[in-house]
Structure formats: structure tokens, C-alpha cells
XYZ file of C-alpha atoms in Angstrom:
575
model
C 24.322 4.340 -25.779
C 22.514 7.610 -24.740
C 22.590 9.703 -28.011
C 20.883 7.525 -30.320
C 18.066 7.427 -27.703
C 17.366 10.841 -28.195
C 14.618 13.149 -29.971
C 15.547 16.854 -29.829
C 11.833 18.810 -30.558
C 12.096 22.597 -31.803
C 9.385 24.795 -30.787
C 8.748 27.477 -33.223
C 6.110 28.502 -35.651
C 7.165 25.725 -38.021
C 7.030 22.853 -35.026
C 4.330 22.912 -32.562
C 4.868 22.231 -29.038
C 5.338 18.880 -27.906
C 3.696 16.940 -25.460
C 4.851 16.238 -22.545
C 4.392 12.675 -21.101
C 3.508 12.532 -17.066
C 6.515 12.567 -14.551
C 9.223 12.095 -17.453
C 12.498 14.606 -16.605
C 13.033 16.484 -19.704
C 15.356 19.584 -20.808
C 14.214 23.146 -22.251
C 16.896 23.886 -23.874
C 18.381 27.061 -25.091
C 20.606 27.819 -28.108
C 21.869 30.488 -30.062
C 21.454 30.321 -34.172
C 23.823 32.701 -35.893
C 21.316 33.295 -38.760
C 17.766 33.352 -36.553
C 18.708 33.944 -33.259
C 17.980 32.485 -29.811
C 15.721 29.241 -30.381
C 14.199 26.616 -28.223
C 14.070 22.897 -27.949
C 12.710 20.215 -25.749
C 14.495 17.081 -24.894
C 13.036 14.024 -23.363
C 15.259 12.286 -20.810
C 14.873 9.073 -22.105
C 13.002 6.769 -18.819
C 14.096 3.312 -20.616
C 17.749 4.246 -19.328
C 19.208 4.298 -15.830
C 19.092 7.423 -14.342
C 22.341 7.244 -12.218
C 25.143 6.410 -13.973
C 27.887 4.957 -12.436
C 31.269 6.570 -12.431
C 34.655 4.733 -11.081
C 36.707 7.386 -8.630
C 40.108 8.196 -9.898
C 41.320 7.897 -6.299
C 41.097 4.271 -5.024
C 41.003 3.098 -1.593
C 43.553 2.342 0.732
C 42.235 -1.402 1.445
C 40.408 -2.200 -0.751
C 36.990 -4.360 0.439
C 36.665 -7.819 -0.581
C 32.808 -8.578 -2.068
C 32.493 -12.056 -2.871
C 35.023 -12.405 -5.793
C 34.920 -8.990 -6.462
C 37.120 -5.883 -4.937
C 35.259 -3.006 -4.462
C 35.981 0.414 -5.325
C 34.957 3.494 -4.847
C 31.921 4.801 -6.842
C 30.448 8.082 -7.752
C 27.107 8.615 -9.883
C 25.827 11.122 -12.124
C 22.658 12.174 -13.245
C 21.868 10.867 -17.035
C 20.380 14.354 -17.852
C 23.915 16.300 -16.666
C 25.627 13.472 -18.709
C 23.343 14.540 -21.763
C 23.178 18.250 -20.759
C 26.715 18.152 -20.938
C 27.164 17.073 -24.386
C 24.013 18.912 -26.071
C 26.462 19.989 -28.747
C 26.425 16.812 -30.065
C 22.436 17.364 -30.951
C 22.539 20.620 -32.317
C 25.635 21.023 -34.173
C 26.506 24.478 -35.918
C 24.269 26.237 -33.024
C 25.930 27.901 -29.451
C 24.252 26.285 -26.198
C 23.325 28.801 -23.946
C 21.527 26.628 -21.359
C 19.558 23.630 -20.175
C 16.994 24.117 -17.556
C 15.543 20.235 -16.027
C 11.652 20.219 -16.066
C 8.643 17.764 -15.118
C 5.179 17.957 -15.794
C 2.636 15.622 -13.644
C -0.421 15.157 -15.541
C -4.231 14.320 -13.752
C -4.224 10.767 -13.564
C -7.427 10.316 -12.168
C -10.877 10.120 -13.610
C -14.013 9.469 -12.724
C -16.397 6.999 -14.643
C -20.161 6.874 -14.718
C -20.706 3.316 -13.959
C -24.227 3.509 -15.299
C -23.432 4.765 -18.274
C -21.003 2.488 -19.272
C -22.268 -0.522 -21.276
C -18.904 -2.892 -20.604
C -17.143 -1.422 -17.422
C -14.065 -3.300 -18.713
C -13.816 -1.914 -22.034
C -14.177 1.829 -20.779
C -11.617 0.923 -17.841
C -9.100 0.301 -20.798
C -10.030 3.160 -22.705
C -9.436 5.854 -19.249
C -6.278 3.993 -18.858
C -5.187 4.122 -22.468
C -6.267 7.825 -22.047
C -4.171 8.165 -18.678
C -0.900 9.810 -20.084
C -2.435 12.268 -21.903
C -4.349 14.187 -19.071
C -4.218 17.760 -18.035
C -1.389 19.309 -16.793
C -1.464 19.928 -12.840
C 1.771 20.571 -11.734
C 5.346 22.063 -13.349
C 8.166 20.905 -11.494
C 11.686 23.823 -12.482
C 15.160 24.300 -11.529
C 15.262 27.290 -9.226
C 17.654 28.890 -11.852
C 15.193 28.431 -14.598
C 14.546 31.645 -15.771
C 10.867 33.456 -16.209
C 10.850 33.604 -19.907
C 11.580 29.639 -20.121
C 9.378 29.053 -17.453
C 6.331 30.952 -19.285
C 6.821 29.306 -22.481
C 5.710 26.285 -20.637
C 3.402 27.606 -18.456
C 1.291 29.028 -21.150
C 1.817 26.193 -23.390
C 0.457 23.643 -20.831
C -2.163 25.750 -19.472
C -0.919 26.191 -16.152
C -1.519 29.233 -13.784
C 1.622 30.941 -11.659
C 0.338 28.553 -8.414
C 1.082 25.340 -10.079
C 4.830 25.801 -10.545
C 6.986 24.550 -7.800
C 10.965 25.425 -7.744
C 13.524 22.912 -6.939
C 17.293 23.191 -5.668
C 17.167 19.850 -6.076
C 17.385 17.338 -8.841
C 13.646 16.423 -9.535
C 12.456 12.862 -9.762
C 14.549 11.831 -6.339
C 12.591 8.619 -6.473
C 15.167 7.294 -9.167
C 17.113 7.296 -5.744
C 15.927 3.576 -5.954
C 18.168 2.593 -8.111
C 20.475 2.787 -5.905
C 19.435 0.074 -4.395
C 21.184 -2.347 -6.502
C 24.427 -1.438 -5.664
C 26.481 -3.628 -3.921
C 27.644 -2.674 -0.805
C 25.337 -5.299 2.230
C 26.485 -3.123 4.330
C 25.015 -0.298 3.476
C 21.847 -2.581 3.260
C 18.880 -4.082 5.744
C 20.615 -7.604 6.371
C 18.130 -9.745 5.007
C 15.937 -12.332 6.477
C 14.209 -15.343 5.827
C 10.127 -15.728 6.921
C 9.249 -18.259 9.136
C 7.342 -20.841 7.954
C 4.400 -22.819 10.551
C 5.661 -26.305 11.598
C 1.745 -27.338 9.737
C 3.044 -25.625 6.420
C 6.466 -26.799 6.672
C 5.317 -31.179 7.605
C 3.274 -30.272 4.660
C -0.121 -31.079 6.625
C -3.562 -30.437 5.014
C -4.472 -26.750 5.639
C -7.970 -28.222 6.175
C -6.586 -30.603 8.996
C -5.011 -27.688 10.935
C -8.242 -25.666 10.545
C -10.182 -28.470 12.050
C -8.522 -28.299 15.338
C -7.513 -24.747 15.412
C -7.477 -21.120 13.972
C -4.288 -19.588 12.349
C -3.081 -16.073 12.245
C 0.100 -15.328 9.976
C 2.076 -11.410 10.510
C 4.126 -10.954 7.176
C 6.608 -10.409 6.469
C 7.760 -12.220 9.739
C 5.668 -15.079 8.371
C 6.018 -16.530 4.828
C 3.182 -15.723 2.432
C 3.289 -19.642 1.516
C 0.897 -21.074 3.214
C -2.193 -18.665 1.319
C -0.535 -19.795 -1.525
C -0.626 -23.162 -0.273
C -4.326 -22.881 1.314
C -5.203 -21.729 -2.740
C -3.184 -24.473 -4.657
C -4.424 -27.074 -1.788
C -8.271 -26.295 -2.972
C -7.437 -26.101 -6.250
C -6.210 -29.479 -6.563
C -8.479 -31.213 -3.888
C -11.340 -33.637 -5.289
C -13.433 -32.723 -2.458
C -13.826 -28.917 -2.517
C -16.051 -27.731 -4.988
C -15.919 -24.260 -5.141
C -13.512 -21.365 -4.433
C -14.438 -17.457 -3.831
C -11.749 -15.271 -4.239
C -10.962 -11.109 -4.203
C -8.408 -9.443 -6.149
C -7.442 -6.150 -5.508
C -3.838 -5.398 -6.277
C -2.168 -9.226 -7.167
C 0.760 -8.157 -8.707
C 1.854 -8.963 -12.440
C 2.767 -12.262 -11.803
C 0.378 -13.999 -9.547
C 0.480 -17.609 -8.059
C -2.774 -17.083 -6.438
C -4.525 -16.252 -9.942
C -2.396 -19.237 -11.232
C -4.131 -21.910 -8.713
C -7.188 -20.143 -9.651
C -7.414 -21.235 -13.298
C -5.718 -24.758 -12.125
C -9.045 -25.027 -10.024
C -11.237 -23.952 -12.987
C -9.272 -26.481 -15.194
C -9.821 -29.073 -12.663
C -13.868 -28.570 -12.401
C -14.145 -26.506 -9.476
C -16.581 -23.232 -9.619
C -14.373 -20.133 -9.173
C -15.733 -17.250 -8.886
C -13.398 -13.789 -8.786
C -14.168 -10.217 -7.756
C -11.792 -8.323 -9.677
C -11.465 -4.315 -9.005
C -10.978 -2.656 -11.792
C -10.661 0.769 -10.643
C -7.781 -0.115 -7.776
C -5.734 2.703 -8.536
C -2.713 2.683 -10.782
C -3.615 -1.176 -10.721
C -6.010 -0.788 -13.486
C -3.917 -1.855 -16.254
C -2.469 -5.261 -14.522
C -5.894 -5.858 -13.416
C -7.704 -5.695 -17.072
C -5.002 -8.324 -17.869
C -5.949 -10.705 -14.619
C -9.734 -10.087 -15.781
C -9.469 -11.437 -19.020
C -7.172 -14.528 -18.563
C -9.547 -15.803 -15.769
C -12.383 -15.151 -18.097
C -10.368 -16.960 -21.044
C -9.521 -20.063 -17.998
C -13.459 -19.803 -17.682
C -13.367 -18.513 -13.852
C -16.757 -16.512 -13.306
C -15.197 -13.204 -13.234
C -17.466 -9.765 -11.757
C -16.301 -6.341 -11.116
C -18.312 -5.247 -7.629
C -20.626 -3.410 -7.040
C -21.411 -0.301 -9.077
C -20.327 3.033 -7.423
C -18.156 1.061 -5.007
C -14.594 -0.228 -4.834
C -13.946 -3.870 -3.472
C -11.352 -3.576 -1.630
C -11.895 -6.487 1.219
C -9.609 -9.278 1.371
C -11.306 -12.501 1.725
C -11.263 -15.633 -0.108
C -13.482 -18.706 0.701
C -13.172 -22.845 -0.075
C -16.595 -25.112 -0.133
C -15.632 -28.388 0.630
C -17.484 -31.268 0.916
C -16.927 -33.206 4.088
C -19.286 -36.904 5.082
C -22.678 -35.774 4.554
C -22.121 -32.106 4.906
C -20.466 -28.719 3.703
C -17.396 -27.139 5.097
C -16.532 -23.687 4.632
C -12.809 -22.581 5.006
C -12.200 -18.728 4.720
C -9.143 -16.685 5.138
C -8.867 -13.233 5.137
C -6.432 -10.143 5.490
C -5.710 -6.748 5.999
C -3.345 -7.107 2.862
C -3.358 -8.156 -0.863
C -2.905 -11.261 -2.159
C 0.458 -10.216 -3.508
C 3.352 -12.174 -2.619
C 5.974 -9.462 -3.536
C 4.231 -6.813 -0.925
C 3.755 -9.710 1.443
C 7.961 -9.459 1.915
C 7.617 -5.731 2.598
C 4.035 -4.549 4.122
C 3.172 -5.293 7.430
C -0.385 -7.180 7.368
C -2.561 -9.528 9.287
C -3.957 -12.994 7.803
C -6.690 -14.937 10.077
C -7.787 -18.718 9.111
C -10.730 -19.983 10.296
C -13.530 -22.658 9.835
C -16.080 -20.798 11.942
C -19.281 -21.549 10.583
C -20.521 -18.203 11.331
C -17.793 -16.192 10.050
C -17.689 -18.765 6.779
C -21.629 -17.966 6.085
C -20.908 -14.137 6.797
C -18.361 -14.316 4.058
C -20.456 -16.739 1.901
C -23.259 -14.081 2.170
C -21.102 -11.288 1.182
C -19.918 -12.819 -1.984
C -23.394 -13.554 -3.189
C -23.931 -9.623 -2.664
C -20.954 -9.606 -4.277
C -21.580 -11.510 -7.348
C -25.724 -11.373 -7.387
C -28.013 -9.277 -5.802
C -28.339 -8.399 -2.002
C -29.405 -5.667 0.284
C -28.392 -7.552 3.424
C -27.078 -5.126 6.069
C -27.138 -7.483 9.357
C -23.998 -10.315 9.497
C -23.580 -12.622 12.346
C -20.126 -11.367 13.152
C -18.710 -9.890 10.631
C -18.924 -5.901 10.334
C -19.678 -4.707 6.513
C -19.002 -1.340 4.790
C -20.507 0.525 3.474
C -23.568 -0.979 5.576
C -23.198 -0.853 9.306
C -19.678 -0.556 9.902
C -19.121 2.881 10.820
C -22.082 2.352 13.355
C -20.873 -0.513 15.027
C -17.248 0.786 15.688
C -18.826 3.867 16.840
C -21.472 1.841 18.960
C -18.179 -0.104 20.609
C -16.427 3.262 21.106
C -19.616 4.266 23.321
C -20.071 0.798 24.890
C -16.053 1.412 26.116
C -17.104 4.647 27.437
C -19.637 3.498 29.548
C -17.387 0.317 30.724
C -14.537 2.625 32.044
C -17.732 4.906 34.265
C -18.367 1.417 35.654
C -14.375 -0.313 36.088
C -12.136 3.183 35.761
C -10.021 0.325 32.988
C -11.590 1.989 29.785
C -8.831 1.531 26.677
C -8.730 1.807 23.078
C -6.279 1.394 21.404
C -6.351 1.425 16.392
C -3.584 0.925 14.459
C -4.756 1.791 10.777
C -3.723 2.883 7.293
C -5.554 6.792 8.083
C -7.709 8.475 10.699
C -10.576 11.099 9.046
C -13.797 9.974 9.594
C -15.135 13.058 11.247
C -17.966 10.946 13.267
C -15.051 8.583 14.421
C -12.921 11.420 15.375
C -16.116 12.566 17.223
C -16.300 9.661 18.992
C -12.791 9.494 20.302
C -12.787 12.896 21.411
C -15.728 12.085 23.615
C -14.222 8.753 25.045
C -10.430 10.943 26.129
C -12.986 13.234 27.714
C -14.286 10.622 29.403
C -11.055 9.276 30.624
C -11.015 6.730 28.236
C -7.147 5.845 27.682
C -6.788 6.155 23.754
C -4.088 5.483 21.683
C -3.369 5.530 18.178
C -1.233 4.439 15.713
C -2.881 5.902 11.781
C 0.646 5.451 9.914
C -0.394 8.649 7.299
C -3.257 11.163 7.234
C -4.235 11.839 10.809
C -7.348 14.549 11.190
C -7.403 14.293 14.661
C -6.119 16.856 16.547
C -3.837 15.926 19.549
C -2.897 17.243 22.762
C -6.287 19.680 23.419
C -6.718 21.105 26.325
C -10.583 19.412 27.728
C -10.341 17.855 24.667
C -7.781 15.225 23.636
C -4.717 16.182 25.910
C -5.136 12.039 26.794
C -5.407 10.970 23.176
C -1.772 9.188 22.374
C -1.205 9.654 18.292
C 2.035 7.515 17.057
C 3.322 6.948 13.360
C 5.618 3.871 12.756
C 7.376 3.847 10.363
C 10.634 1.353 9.694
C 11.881 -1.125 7.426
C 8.288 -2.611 6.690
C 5.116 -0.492 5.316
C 2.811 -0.806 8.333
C -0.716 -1.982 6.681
C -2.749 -3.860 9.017
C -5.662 -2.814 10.918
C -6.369 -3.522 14.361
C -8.903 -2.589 16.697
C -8.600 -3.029 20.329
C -11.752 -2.745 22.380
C -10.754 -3.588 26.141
C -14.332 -4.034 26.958
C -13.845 -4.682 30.951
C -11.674 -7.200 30.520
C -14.071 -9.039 27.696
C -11.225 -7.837 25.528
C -12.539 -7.908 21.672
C -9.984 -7.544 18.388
C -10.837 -6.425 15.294
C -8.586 -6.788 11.835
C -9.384 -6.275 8.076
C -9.471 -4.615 5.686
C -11.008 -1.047 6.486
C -9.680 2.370 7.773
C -11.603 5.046 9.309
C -11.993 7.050 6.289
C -15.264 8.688 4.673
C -14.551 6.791 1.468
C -13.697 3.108 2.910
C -16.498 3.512 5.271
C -19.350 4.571 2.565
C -17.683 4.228 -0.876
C -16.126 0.711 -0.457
C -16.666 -2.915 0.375
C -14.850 -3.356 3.479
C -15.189 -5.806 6.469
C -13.461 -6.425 9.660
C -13.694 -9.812 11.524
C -13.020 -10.505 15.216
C -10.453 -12.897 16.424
C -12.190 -15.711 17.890
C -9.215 -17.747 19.745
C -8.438 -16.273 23.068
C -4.812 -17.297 22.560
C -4.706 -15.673 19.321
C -6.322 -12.555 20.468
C -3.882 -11.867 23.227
C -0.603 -12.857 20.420
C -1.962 -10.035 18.372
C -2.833 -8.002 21.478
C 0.625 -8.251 22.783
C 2.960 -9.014 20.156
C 1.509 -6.589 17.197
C -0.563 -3.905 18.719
C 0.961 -3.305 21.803
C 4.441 -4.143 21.473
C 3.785 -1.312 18.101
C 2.441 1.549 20.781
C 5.477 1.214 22.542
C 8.081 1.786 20.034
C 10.426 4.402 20.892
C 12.902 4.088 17.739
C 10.494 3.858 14.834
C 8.074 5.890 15.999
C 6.773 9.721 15.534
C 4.533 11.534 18.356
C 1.803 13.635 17.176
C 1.894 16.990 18.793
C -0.585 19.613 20.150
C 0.661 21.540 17.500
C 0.194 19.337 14.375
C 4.038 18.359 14.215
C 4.853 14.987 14.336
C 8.231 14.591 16.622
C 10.048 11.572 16.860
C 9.666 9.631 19.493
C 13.619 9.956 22.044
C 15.378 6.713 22.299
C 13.941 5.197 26.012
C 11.258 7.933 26.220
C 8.158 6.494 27.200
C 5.568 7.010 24.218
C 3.144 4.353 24.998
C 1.742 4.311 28.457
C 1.746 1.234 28.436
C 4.690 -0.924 29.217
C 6.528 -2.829 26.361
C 5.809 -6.434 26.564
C 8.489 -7.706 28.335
C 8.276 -4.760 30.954
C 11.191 -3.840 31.519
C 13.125 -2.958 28.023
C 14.112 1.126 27.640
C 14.547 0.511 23.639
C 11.808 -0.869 22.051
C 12.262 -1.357 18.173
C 9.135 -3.506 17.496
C 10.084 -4.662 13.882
C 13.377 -6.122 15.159
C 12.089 -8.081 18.200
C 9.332 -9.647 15.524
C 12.225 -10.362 13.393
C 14.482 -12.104 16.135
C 11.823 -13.619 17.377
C 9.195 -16.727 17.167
C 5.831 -16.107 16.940
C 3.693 -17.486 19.213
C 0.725 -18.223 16.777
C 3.246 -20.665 15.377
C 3.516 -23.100 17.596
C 2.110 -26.335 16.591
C -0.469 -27.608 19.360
């Protein structure tokens, strides 16, 4: 099954050297030629095969375990390139192997496009992504044992300099470790679970009934993704709503909520999408998205040129009596029900007519033309954002001078935005209680002496990708949350269309206060402490790393994504 997959490519003066296509695992092999002497070949590891390949143990265990129907046995793996390493003589017959050295090349997948220079932004987005594979080498990826003539061979012919090799004792390409994860052994596995569904979703009420009386906040995973779905397909196919506003950032390749957006366009409503084309990596899947909406006849735009859309927000017109109802929901996440199961995010329905004409607003900036700056509640990158959070960092600074109670507390994606880091530094100074919870790049220093010795700096990270973003103002008790779709980063603040919204419902606020944010701070078994010295550490099992105390006030282990798992949201409850 392997050999006939593979192309062995001489490199001499009669073949020229091959191209080598971004993170594939390839061999430079070596071999001996009894008339012409020592020659060398590339072979491509071919990616459309499985990488591990499984191989039964000649010694078999003492019981063994019952799997369904099936007995399981013990099971070894090898690498596919040791399997084809092993049998190169098969590919070069007649010539001696001497050796086979593993290799990886990672090519610049990034580019840049001038915006106003391109006549159809879609077109050129499929050219740069046609273009993708072939970019410049950055990076070679070697065997430690690779020796320096191989390794200049393709250092020179990929145009490389001596800094951009990096030596491995390890096989390269470990994420291929995934595959791994279709063995089957549950035990060896997270047990799985099933996401609760609302009692409004599950009766099958209206979504436009239960945002009447209330607002709704769904936490998936722990909550099902179905009722956005549901919220979508419900406008779609409702006589009475006339128009639906939607974002797409990263949907996935196959989408239900782009499928109950051309249902709606078949069915006479005006959809309008905001597709981003340049959401990284995404670009491909999205050019498809783009065009079927545009062949469904959905009014399909791209942004904002220069900028990224990368808010979350969609938003249902309905006609109610004599008047117009808006309906918006928005998120911290995608509207992609396959990282719904796996990223932690916030979604917040509401019928507030201010936050639905904020929203409204935005999408006619989106879609026409607008230099509006000032929103009734919402806050708006790359507009006034950045100065609001840093006007409520100040406004918490002078509420603790007055009450001593001063307390901040952000959970987000990444932490660089120098003026925010400012900010912060000067609130711990003031004896502001800070803590934070940026699950990746962090460029605030911890643990300062007179600077941020106060400043708490936590990474979670468990069974779930933690996404949202939440931002706790304590305010003197006028407590005020924030969630969305923006980090406190130089390019989400002033190169992207972000916004963050407040929760409105008191009871909602304190479920999100308590539940998420909190209940997060004071993990002490997923969590890593930042320290004064730049290391993360993680966090001993019933050390304190929250000052505050976990929810239920008492508990030495806190593992926040199993208590959210086991148990019942309180958002949930059906008044």
C-alpha cells in the first residue's frame, strides 16, 4: 500500500532540485552507485497515509480486555517513514543505502495584500491562497544525526541561512500524535459528555418568546450549540422576520448556520453576510462560503478595507403589531458547531433595544458607509474601545481610593496592549486587586517589586480551549461585565472590528461572575501561575492561586471545567 505511493527525486546535474511542499516529512536519502558514486535523492512521505502504523505485539496479555465485541490486544506503532526508510531498497534497486536522514521545511504562509489595489478582493484572496504552498522557505526542521554535508545541500538549495535550522532528537511532525486519538482504548480517553440543552430549547418554545421575557446566556461546551442554530433556522423560516444580519469568521466546512442562511434567502428574507476573507488559514473554506451565499443570492461583503471582522454578532428584524423587533445574539466564539464541543465561549441573547440598534448600526458600517464612533452601549474597535476599557480601569482606581474594594479581574485570548498593560500596572500600584487569566501571550510582567507584586497572572488550560472574554469591573459594588469578541492586543484593538457588550440581567451577571470568571481564578488543577521571573509554574493541588475563595468557599481542589461539567447551570433555569 505504501510503495506505489511513492516518488523517489534524484538531485544531480541532470534533475534539478525538487520542491519541497510546507510541513510535509520527507527523506534525504543517501546511496552508493557502483559506477558514479555516492548520489542523492529526496523522498516525500506521502501525507494521504497514516502516519502511525499499527503493529500487533507478539506477546499478548494475560487477561485480555473485553471492548464491546472486540478483545483487545496489545498494540505498538511505527512511524510510516521508518517503515519506508526501512525498505528503501525496494526504490533504488542495484544501488547500496547508506542512509536516510527525516527533514521538514515550513514555508511563509502569510502575505500581505494591498486592499486598494486589488480590483476583486475575492479573486486575489484565491490567487495568495493558491500561491500559499509555494512560499519561501523559513524554517528546516533535521535529525540531530543528519550530517553537515546533507544538511547544506538543503540549506543552500532552499535559501536558508545557518539560524533557520533547528535539530531534533525527536521524530518531527509530533502533531500526527493525533491520530492516536482514534484508538480504542475509553479509558485512556476524556469520558465523554453530553451538553445540556435549556428547558426553552428543549419544549421547543419560540426563541422570540423566551427573549420577550428574559435574556439568555449559553457557556459551551457545557451548553449545546443548538439553540444558535435554532435562533438561525427559527428566523429563517418565520413569515414575520424580514431580515437577518449575520458574521462569519471561521464556520467550519460544513455549516448549518450558512445552511439556514440561504433557506432564509430562498424564503424572501434580506440576508446580508460579512464574510472575512483573510481569517487565517480559513481563507480557502471561506472563498467557498462566499460564493454559495452569493449563488443563494444572500448580499454577501467582505469588511472593511485594512481591517479584519472578526466580531461575532448576528441580528433578526422582525416585525411585531405595528412595530419592529430586533433580536441579536452574540459571542466570544464562532459560529462553528464543531469548536462549539471543544472551545470554551460565551453566547448572550437579548432584545434590548439599545444593544439591537448598536448592532444594527454596526452592520450598516459594516455593509455601507459609516464613521460613527459613539454606540449607546456597545464598545467598538477599532473606534473607542481601547479608551473606554482604559477609562473603566481608571474609574476602578479611583473607586477603591474612595471604598478600599477596588477589583479587576480579564480572562482573555492574550494580554499586549502596552497602554492596557500601562493601565494595570497603575491600578496594582494603587492597590487595586488585579487578576488575570490571558490563556497565551502574556506581556505583562508579574510579581514587580512597586510595581505589580499584587497583579495575579493565571493560564488555564484543560480539556476545553479557553476562548471567551470577560471583563470584570467591580465598580463599588455597581459591578459591570463585559464579553465579546476582543482581546487586549494592538491588532484587535486598531486593526479589527471588535465589540464587547455588557450583561444587562443582574442574575446573569452574577452566573457569569461566579460560575465562569471566578470559579476560573480559582483553579488550582488546571491552572499555571505567572512568575516574577517570566516562568509560568503550575498552580499545587489546594494552593491558593486566586485570592479569592472558590465559589462554594470551602473546596481545597478546584477543577473548574469538571464542576461546569457535573453541574447545572444556573442561566438555565426556566423562569
Amino acid at each position: 500500500r505504501i510503495f506505489p505511493a511513492l516518488t523517489p527525486l534524484a538531485f544531480d546535474p541532470a534533475h534539478p532540485f525538487p520542491h519541497i511542499s510546507n510541513l510535509s516529512i520527507n527523506l534525504a536519502v543517501v546511496v552508493e552507485d557502483p559506477e558514479l558514486g555516492e548520489r542523492f535523492a529526496r523522498l516525500k512521505v506521502p501525507n494521504a497515509l497514516q502516519r502511525l502504523l499499527p503493529v500487533p505485539s507478539e506477546k499478548r496479555p494475560k487477561r485480555p480486555v473485553r471492548l464491546g465485541l472486540a478483545e483487545a490486544t496489545q498494540v505498538g506503532f511505527v512511524w510510516l517513514e521508518e517503515v519506508i526508510a526501512a525498505n528503501l531498497d525496494l526504490l533504488f534497486p542495484g544501488l547500496e543505502i547508506r542512509a536516510a536522514y527525516p527533514f521538514r521545511v515550513t514555508r511563509d504562509a502569510d502575505f500581505e495584500i494591498e486592499e486598494d489595489e486589488a480590483a476583486d478582493l475575492l479573486a486575489t484572496m484565491q490567487d495568495f491562497v493558491d500561491q500559499r504552498h509555494f512560499g519561501s522557505a523559513v524554517r528546516l526542521e533535521v535529525s540531530s544525526e543528519t550530517p553537515a554535508r546533507i544538511r547544506e545541500i538543503l540549506v543552500s538549495n532552499l535559501g536558508l541561512a545557518p539560524y533557520q535550522v533547528f535539530y531534533s532528537d525527536v521524530p518531527l511532525g509530533l502533531g500526527d500524535l493525533q491520530e492516536l486519538t482514534a484508538v480504542d482504548r475509553p479509558k485512556l480517553k476524556e469520558p465523554p459528555f453530553q451538553p445540556r440543552v435549556p428547558g426553552f430549547s428543549a419544549s421547543g418554545e419560540s426563541m422570540f418568546s423566551v427573549l420577550k421575557r428574559r435574556e439568555v446566556v449559553l457557556y459551551h461546551p457545557y451548553d449545546s450549540f443548538a439553540p444558535v442554530v435554532d435562533f438561525v433556522s427559527e428566523a429563517a423560516h418565520d413569515p414575520a422576520v424580514l431580515a437577518i444580519k449575520q458574521t462569519l469568521y471561521r464556520v467550519g466546512p460544513s455549516s448549518p448556520i450558512v445552511a439556514q442562511l440561504m433557506k432564509a434567502r430562498a424564503n424572501g428574507k434580506q440576508v446580508s453576510a460579512v464574510v472575512e476573507l483573510k481569517a487565517r488559514f480559513d481563507e480557502a473554506n471561506n472563498i467557498d462560503w462566499a460564493q454559495a451565499l452569493e449563488r443563494a443570492g444572500v448580499h454577501v461583503v467582505y469588511g472593511l478595507m485594512g481591517l479584519k471582522t472578526h466580531l461575532k454578532a448576528c441580528l433578526v428584524v422582525r416585525r411585531e403589531g405595528d412595530g419592529i423587533v430586533r433580536y441579536v445574539h452574540l459571542a466570544t466564539g464562532n459560529y462553528n458547531p464543531v469548536t462549539a464541543r471543544i472551545y470554551g465561549d460565551l453566547g448572550y441573547f437579548t432584545a434590548d433595544p439599545d444593544i439591537a440598534a448598536d448592532v444594527s448600526d454596526l452592520f450598516n458600517a459594516l455593509t455601507g458607509y459609516s464613521r460613527k464612533q459613539q454606540y449607546r452601549k456597545l464598545l467598538v474597535a477599532p473606534g473607542t474601545m481601547r479608551q473606554e476599557l482604559l477609562r473603566r480601569i481608571e474609574r476602578e482606581i479611583a473607586c477603591h481610593r474612595k471604598t478600599g474594594d477596588g477589583h479587576l479581574a480579564f480572562k482573555m485570548n492574550a494580554l499586549v496592549d502596552p497602554a492596557c498593560i500601562q493601565a494595570l500596572y497603575r491600578a496594582a500600584q494603587a492597590g487595586v486587586k488585579v487578576e488575570l487569566q490571558p490563556r497565551a501571550i502574556c506581556c505583562l510582567k508579574a510579581g514587580v517589586v512597586g510595581l505589580s507584586e499584587s497583579i495575579v497572572v493565571t493560564s488555564l488550560v484543560g480539556r476545553f480551549l479557553e476562548h471567551s472574554r470577560i471583563y470584570y469591573f467591580h465598580n463599588s459594588g455597581d459591578e459591570e461585565i463585559l464579553i465579546g469578541s476582543a482581546d487586549l492586543m494592538q491588532r484587535n484593538l486598531d486593526g479589527r472590528v471588535e465589540l464587547l457588550v455588557p450583561i444587562q440581567d443582574p442574575k446573569l451577571r452574577v452566573a457569569v461572575r461566579d460560575e465562569i470568571l471566578f470559579r476560573h481564578l480559582a483553579d488550582n488543577i488546571n491552572t499555571w501561575r505567572l512568575g516574577r521571573d517570566d516562568e509560568y509554574l503550575r498552580a499545587a493541588l489546594g494552593g491558593a492561586v486566586s485570592s479569592r475563595a472558590a465559589p462554594n468557599g470551602s473546596a481545597s481542589t478546584i477543577d473548574s471545567q469538571s464542576l461546569l461539567l457535573s453541574g447545572r447551570s444556573p442561566w438555565l433555569v426556566d423562569d
